[in-house]
C-alpha positions as a Python dict, from the first residue, in 0.01 Angstrom:
ca = {
    (1, 'M'): (0, 0, 0),
    (2, 'I'): (-75, -208, 321),
    (3, 'C'): (195, -369, 531),
    (4, 'P'): (185, -754, 471),
    (5, 'F'): (49, -979, 747),
    (6, 'S'): (43, -1350, 769),
    (7, 'T'): (-274, -1543, 638),
    (8, 'D'): (-128, -1882, 622),
    (9, 'L'): (-137, -1987, 961),
    (10, 'P'): (-344, -2243, 1111),
    (11, 'P'): (-669, -2119, 1268),
    (12, 'Y'): (-517, -2204, 1620),
    (13, 'A'): (-225, -1976, 1551),
    (14, 'Y'): (-182, -1610, 1604),
    (15, 'S'): (2, -1409, 1361),
    (16, 'L'): (56, -1033, 1345),
    (17, 'P'): (-156, -833, 1589),
    (18, 'Q'): (-358, -535, 1459),
    (19, 'I'): (-353, -263, 1702),
    (20, 'F'): (-61, -134, 1953),
    (21, 'Y'): (-194, 92, 2226),
    (22, 'T'): (-59, 303, 2512),
    (23, 'I'): (-279, 388, 2805),
    (24, 'T'): (-145, 649, 3067),
    (25, 'M'): (-282, 703, 3406),
    (26, 'A'): (-441, 1040, 3507),
    (27, 'E'): (-347, 1053, 3836),
    (28, 'D'): (-437, 1418, 3914),
    (29, 'K'): (-742, 1429, 3683),
    (30, 'W'): (-979, 1147, 3793),
    (31, 'P'): (-1234, 1269, 4048),
    (32, 'Q'): (-1328, 920, 4126),
    (33, 'L'): (-981, 818, 4230),
    (34, 'R'): (-961, 1139, 4451),
    (35, 'E'): (-1288, 1049, 4632),
    (36, 'I'): (-1152, 687, 4698),
    (37, 'L'): (-808, 811, 4846),
    (38, 'E'): (-1008, 1090, 5071),
    (39, 'S'): (-1237, 826, 5219),
    (40, 'T'): (-1003, 515, 5284),
    (41, 'D'): (-718, 438, 5506),
    (42, 'N'): (-504, 737, 5617),
    (43, 'N'): (-719, 991, 5372),
    (44, 'D'): (-385, 1112, 5189),
    (45, 'I'): (-475, 1213, 4832),
    (46, 'L'): (-125, 1236, 4705),
    (47, 'P'): (-133, 927, 4453),
    (48, 'T'): (248, 850, 4503),
    (49, 'N'): (191, 803, 4878),
    (50, 'R'): (-102, 545, 4811),
    (51, 'P'): (29, 303, 4537),
    (52, 'L'): (-193, 2, 4638),
    (53, 'H'): (-507, 200, 4600),
    (54, 'V'): (-393, 384, 4287),
    (55, 'Y'): (-293, 76, 4113),
    (56, 'M'): (-614, -110, 4210),
    (57, 'F'): (-838, 184, 4079),
    (58, 'Y'): (-617, 193, 3761),
    (59, 'R'): (-649, -191, 3678),
    (60, 'N'): (-1011, -190, 3754),
    (61, 'Y'): (-1065, 117, 3516),
    (62, 'L'): (-889, -35, 3239),
    (63, 'N'): (-1039, -364, 3288),
    (64, 'N'): (-1378, -226, 3276),
    (65, 'I'): (-1305, -37, 2943),
    (66, 'R'): (-1178, -377, 2802),
    (67, 'S'): (-1484, -577, 2904),
    (68, 'K'): (-1767, -303, 2841),
    (69, 'L'): (-1602, -125, 2532),
    (70, 'W'): (-1332, -327, 2365),
    (71, 'K'): (-1510, -661, 2392),
    (72, 'N'): (-1856, -545, 2332),
    (73, 'Q'): (-1892, -611, 1949),
    (74, 'N'): (-2203, -388, 1948),
    (75, 'L'): (-1989, -95, 2033),
    (76, 'A'): (-1633, -190, 1907),
    (77, 'R'): (-1594, -121, 1554),
    (78, 'W'): (-1298, -392, 1529),
    (79, 'G'): (-1533, -685, 1560),
    (80, 'K'): (-1433, -962, 1828),
    (81, 'W'): (-1148, -876, 2063),
    (82, 'E'): (-963, -1205, 2030),
    (83, 'H'): (-651, -1164, 2223),
    (84, 'Y'): (-425, -911, 2390),
    (85, 'F'): (-93, -867, 2573),
    (86, 'E'): (-33, -594, 2852),
    (87, 'H'): (283, -478, 3009),
    (88, 'D'): (248, -225, 3296),
    (89, 'E'): (520, 22, 3378),
    (90, 'F'): (580, 273, 3641),
    (91, 'Q'): (789, 587, 3625),
    (92, 'N'): (1001, 663, 3907),
    (93, 'R'): (751, 888, 4070),
    (94, 'G'): (484, 592, 4041),
    (95, 'T'): (263, 712, 3747),
    (96, 'I'): (125, 401, 3570),
    (97, 'H'): (121, 339, 3192),
    (98, 'T'): (51, 43, 2998),
    (99, 'H'): (214, -98, 2679),
    (100, 'S'): (-6, -328, 2469),
    (101, 'F'): (-104, -506, 2151),
    (102, 'A'): (-439, -668, 2058),
    (103, 'Y'): (-542, -905, 1792),
    (104, 'T'): (-890, -810, 1666),
    (105, 'K'): (-1138, -994, 1419),
    (106, 'K'): (-1125, -731, 1153),
    (107, 'K'): (-773, -704, 997),
    (108, 'I'): (-598, -371, 932),
    (109, 'P'): (-718, -290, 597),
    (110, 'E'): (-1077, -324, 727),
    (111, 'L'): (-988, -82, 1033),
    (112, 'I'): (-838, 176, 805),
    (113, 'H'): (-1152, 160, 595),
    (114, 'L'): (-1348, 230, 907),
    (115, 'N'): (-1112, 515, 1013),
    (116, 'L'): (-1098, 353, 1339),
    (117, 'I'): (-764, 518, 1446),
    (118, 'R'): (-781, 887, 1388),
    (119, 'V'): (-481, 1133, 1360),
    (120, 'N'): (-674, 1487, 1333),
    (121, 'V'): (-822, 1754, 1535),
    (122, 'P'): (-1180, 1708, 1540),
    (123, 'D'): (-1451, 1987, 1436),
    (124, 'P'): (-1522, 2180, 1748),
    (125, 'N'): (-1876, 2235, 1615),
    (126, 'T'): (-1958, 1861, 1546),
    (127, 'E'): (-1749, 1693, 1813),
    (128, 'P'): (-1701, 1946, 2070),
    (129, 'E'): (-1593, 1696, 2368),
    (130, 'L'): (-1358, 1496, 2151),
    (131, 'Y'): (-1208, 1814, 2011),
    (132, 'R'): (-1141, 1920, 2381),
    (133, 'L'): (-969, 1592, 2465),
    (134, 'V'): (-767, 1586, 2167),
    (135, 'T'): (-653, 1936, 2213),
    (136, 'I'): (-573, 1874, 2594),
    (137, 'F'): (-424, 1508, 2575),
    (138, 'Q'): (-321, 1421, 2212),
    (139, 'I'): (-103, 1696, 2089),
    (140, 'H'): (287, 1642, 2079),
    (141, 'Y'): (507, 1922, 2192),
    (142, 'C'): (872, 1872, 2099),
    (143, 'D'): (1117, 1942, 2369),
    (144, 'H'): (1473, 1783, 2491),
    (145, 'K'): (1302, 1437, 2534),
    (146, 'C'): (1252, 1397, 2145),
    (147, 'G'): (1539, 1615, 2031),
    (148, 'G'): (1362, 1939, 2062),
    (149, 'P'): (1191, 2113, 1785),
    (150, 'T'): (1328, 2029, 1433),
    (151, 'S'): (1384, 2246, 1122),
    (152, 'N'): (1410, 2196, 750),
    (153, 'G'): (1139, 1919, 725),
    (154, 'E'): (1307, 1680, 968),
    (155, 'Q'): (1126, 1457, 1217),
    (156, 'C'): (1200, 1461, 1610),
    (157, 'S'): (1268, 1110, 1757),
    (158, 'K'): (893, 1060, 1799),
    (159, 'G'): (806, 1104, 1422),
    (160, 'F'): (677, 1475, 1448),
    (161, 'S'): (561, 1672, 1252),
    (162, 'Q'): (379, 1398, 1030),
    (163, 'P'): (353, 1461, 680),
    (164, 'L'): (18, 1569, 524),
    (165, 'S'): (-145, 1276, 350),
    (166, 'Q'): (-510, 1204, 206),
    (167, 'I'): (-480, 837, 300),
    (168, 'T'): (-355, 617, 569),
    (169, 'Y'): (-66, 375, 435),
    (170, 'C'): (245, 198, 518),
    (171, 'S'): (546, 135, 317),
    (172, 'P'): (754, -186, 370),
    (173, 'N'): (1006, -225, 645),
    (174, 'T'): (894, 92, 826),
    (175, 'L'): (814, 120, 1200),
    (176, 'R'): (502, 323, 1178),
    (177, 'Y'): (216, 391, 940),
    (178, 'V'): (159, 728, 790),
    (179, 'Y'): (-191, 836, 892),
    (180, 'R'): (-446, 1068, 721),
    (181, 'H'): (-360, 1416, 791),
    (182, 'T'): (-536, 1663, 581),
    (183, 'K'): (-484, 1995, 792),
    (184, 'E'): (-167, 2155, 905),
    (185, 'E'): (-279, 2104, 1250),
    (186, 'D'): (-323, 1752, 1209),
    (187, 'R'): (50, 1720, 1178),
    (188, 'M'): (127, 1710, 1568),
    (189, 'V'): (-159, 1491, 1667),
    (190, 'I'): (-94, 1165, 1848),
    (191, 'P'): (-303, 868, 1688),
    (192, 'Y'): (-607, 796, 1903),
    (193, 'H'): (-913, 561, 1919),
    (194, 'P'): (-1207, 823, 1972),
    (195, 'E'): (-1444, 582, 2178),
    (196, 'T'): (-1137, 513, 2424),
    (197, 'L'): (-1027, 860, 2444),
    (198, 'L'): (-1396, 981, 2521),
    (199, 'I'): (-1409, 740, 2838),
    (200, 'W'): (-1043, 740, 2936),
    (201, 'R'): (-1019, 1114, 2940),
    (202, 'E'): (-617, 1102, 2946),
    (203, 'H'): (-323, 1047, 2696),
    (204, 'I'): (-353, 739, 2477),
    (205, 'N'): (-165, 621, 2187),
    (206, 'F'): (-327, 367, 1931),
    (207, 'Q'): (-142, 246, 1606),
    (208, 'Y'): (-164, -6, 1349),
    (209, 'I'): (115, -255, 1393),
    (210, 'T'): (364, -305, 1115),
    (211, 'I'): (587, -611, 1106),
    (212, 'T'): (915, -409, 1173),
    (213, 'G'): (756, -208, 1445),
    (214, 'F'): (625, -519, 1618),
    (215, 'A'): (977, -699, 1608),
    (216, 'K'): (1128, -392, 1758),
    (217, 'Y'): (843, -366, 2051),
    (218, 'I'): (895, -729, 2143),
    (219, 'T'): (1261, -707, 2158),
    (220, 'K'): (1258, -382, 2357),
    (221, 'Y'): (1013, -483, 2607),
    (222, 'V'): (1151, -853, 2668),
    (223, 'T'): (1476, -701, 2746),
    (224, 'K'): (1371, -363, 2919),
    (225, 'A'): (1450, -353, 3299),
    (226, 'E'): (1222, -198, 3539),
    (227, 'P'): (1329, 181, 3649),
    (228, 'S'): (1563, 166, 3970),
    (229, 'E'): (1730, 438, 4179),
    (230, 'L'): (1993, 442, 4448),
    (231, 'F'): (1945, 603, 4778),
    (232, 'D'): (2213, 695, 5038),
    (233, 'I'): (1994, 679, 5376),
    (234, 'D'): (2213, 783, 5669),
    (235, 'E'): (1901, 897, 5912),
    (236, 'N'): (1599, 627, 5971),
    (237, 'D'): (1398, 938, 6091),
    (238, 'E'): (1437, 1129, 5754),
    (239, 'Y'): (1365, 828, 5565),
    (240, 'R'): (1035, 772, 5755),
}
């Protein structure tokens, strides 16, 4: 059963988006970024000490993926990239990640049929590079942040481990789709878009949007404050 989405709005109005995606920065894994930091200004290669250069690189990288891949209808399997919203956030140590949603020409039932979002460990023989990236970046490991490892079939706060399923589907009034997991090792995989993962080469999270999940997302990020810290600075020299 597919979660409902509005189809009776006029052509100039947007209804429910199709895709939610989160993109995370690979501050210590991108050789191009290190080369830029090594050759500019004070040559400090520590990303947290170079927020302007790092953010400009990150934004340029993401904008290029959007224009060269996501908006390219010859490459993108979702058809026309019609509209999107992005919200950049910074962890206290400066790491950038982007929360986003997108409207695509093809609707969710079509995207499911195309297996656009995958939640499986690829075959290492037929897709060796994708297998390597999924096993490095797309496996969830339970810890104290999500409530720790669960028992008795319960799920952590992030929804893991996922149930085995032969199809991707969504029940009404749920936050997330149940994705196709056919192997035991698939149950801890974070949903991904393979074309993006092969280029981005860092953790991503792509999901189909539900009405309930979208309402929670909008409420959360409209009211969410930026992270902040209090510092007690007594010595100016120490601060510098």
